[in-house]
Amino acid sequence: LSQMMQGESVPSSGLSKHIYERYTFLTGFLVCLGVSSETAAEDACRMEHVISPESFQAMKRFAEKNLKEQDVR
């Protein structure tokens, strides 16, 4: 995950795992913001493929500073 967050290439064998980790984080993050679970899951599915490494990293930093870890997992 840290490779994707920093914009480095990820071996294709691990790509699906990294995308799923992004999806899981994004879903939890959106739910923490008050988005319904169903909408959060749908939006995260789209976002995981297009969010830039810079934006994703910023969201992770924000979550680490401001949210409990279990809230975004």
Short mmCIF file of C-alpha atoms in Angstrom, two decimals:
data_model
loop_
_atom_site.label_atom_id
_atom_site.label_comp_id
_atom_site.label_asym_id
_atom_site.label_seq_id
_atom_site.Cartn_x
_atom_site.Cartn_y
_atom_site.Cartn_z
CA LEU A 1 0.00 0.00 0.00
CA SER A 2 2.78 2.42 0.81
CA GLN A 3 4.16 1.88 -2.71
CA MET A 4 0.88 3.00 -4.26
CA MET A 5 0.58 5.88 -1.82
CA GLN A 6 3.97 7.13 -2.96
CA GLY A 7 3.27 6.63 -6.66
CA GLU A 8 5.68 3.75 -7.11
CA SER A 9 4.85 0.84 -9.36
CA VAL A 10 3.36 -2.23 -7.74
CA PRO A 11 3.92 -5.74 -9.09
CA SER A 12 0.79 -6.93 -10.89
CA SER A 13 0.54 -9.92 -8.55
CA GLY A 14 -0.06 -7.53 -5.66
CA LEU A 15 -2.15 -4.99 -7.54
CA SER A 16 -5.53 -6.45 -6.62
CA LYS A 17 -4.53 -6.54 -2.96
CA HIS A 18 -3.51 -2.88 -3.09
CA ILE A 19 -6.73 -1.88 -4.85
CA TYR A 20 -8.74 -3.79 -2.24
CA GLU A 21 -6.82 -2.05 0.56
CA ARG A 22 -7.63 1.31 -1.03
CA TYR A 23 -11.27 0.29 -1.38
CA THR A 24 -11.44 -0.80 2.26
CA PHE A 25 -9.87 2.42 3.50
CA LEU A 26 -11.99 4.66 1.28
CA THR A 27 -15.21 2.90 2.27
CA GLY A 28 -14.42 3.29 5.97
CA PHE A 29 -13.33 6.87 5.51
CA LEU A 30 -16.57 7.80 3.77
CA VAL A 31 -18.66 6.04 6.41
CA CYS A 32 -16.79 8.05 9.08
CA LEU A 33 -17.86 11.20 7.24
CA GLY A 34 -21.50 10.13 7.54
CA VAL A 35 -22.02 8.53 4.13
CA SER A 36 -24.29 5.47 4.19
CA SER A 37 -22.48 2.12 3.95
CA GLU A 38 -24.09 1.33 0.60
CA THR A 39 -23.18 4.66 -0.99
CA ALA A 40 -19.69 4.58 0.55
CA ALA A 41 -19.03 1.14 -0.95
CA GLU A 42 -20.24 2.24 -4.39
CA ASP A 43 -18.23 5.46 -4.34
CA ALA A 44 -15.10 3.77 -2.99
CA CYS A 45 -15.28 1.23 -5.82
CA ARG A 46 -15.00 4.06 -8.33
CA MET A 47 -12.57 6.20 -6.35
CA GLU A 48 -10.02 3.43 -5.73
CA HIS A 49 -9.14 3.35 -9.43
CA VAL A 50 -8.80 7.07 -10.10
CA ILE A 51 -7.54 8.75 -6.94
CA SER A 52 -3.99 10.05 -7.26
CA PRO A 53 -1.30 8.75 -4.93
CA GLU A 54 -0.92 12.29 -3.54
CA SER A 55 -4.61 12.62 -2.66
CA PHE A 56 -4.80 9.14 -1.22
CA GLN A 57 -1.75 9.75 0.93
CA ALA A 58 -3.25 13.03 2.19
CA MET A 59 -6.47 11.25 3.13
CA LYS A 60 -4.52 8.56 4.97
CA ARG A 61 -2.53 11.20 6.89
CA PHE A 62 -5.73 13.01 7.81
CA ALA A 63 -7.34 9.77 9.01
CA GLU A 64 -4.29 8.81 11.04
CA LYS A 65 -4.29 12.18 12.80
CA ASN A 66 -8.03 12.64 13.24
CA LEU A 67 -9.83 9.30 13.23
CA LYS A 68 -9.55 6.11 15.21
CA GLU A 69 -7.99 3.30 13.19
CA GLN A 70 -10.98 1.00 13.60
CA ASP A 71 -13.26 3.70 12.16
CA VAL A 72 -11.68 3.54 8.70
CA ARG A 73 -11.24 -0.22 8.43
#
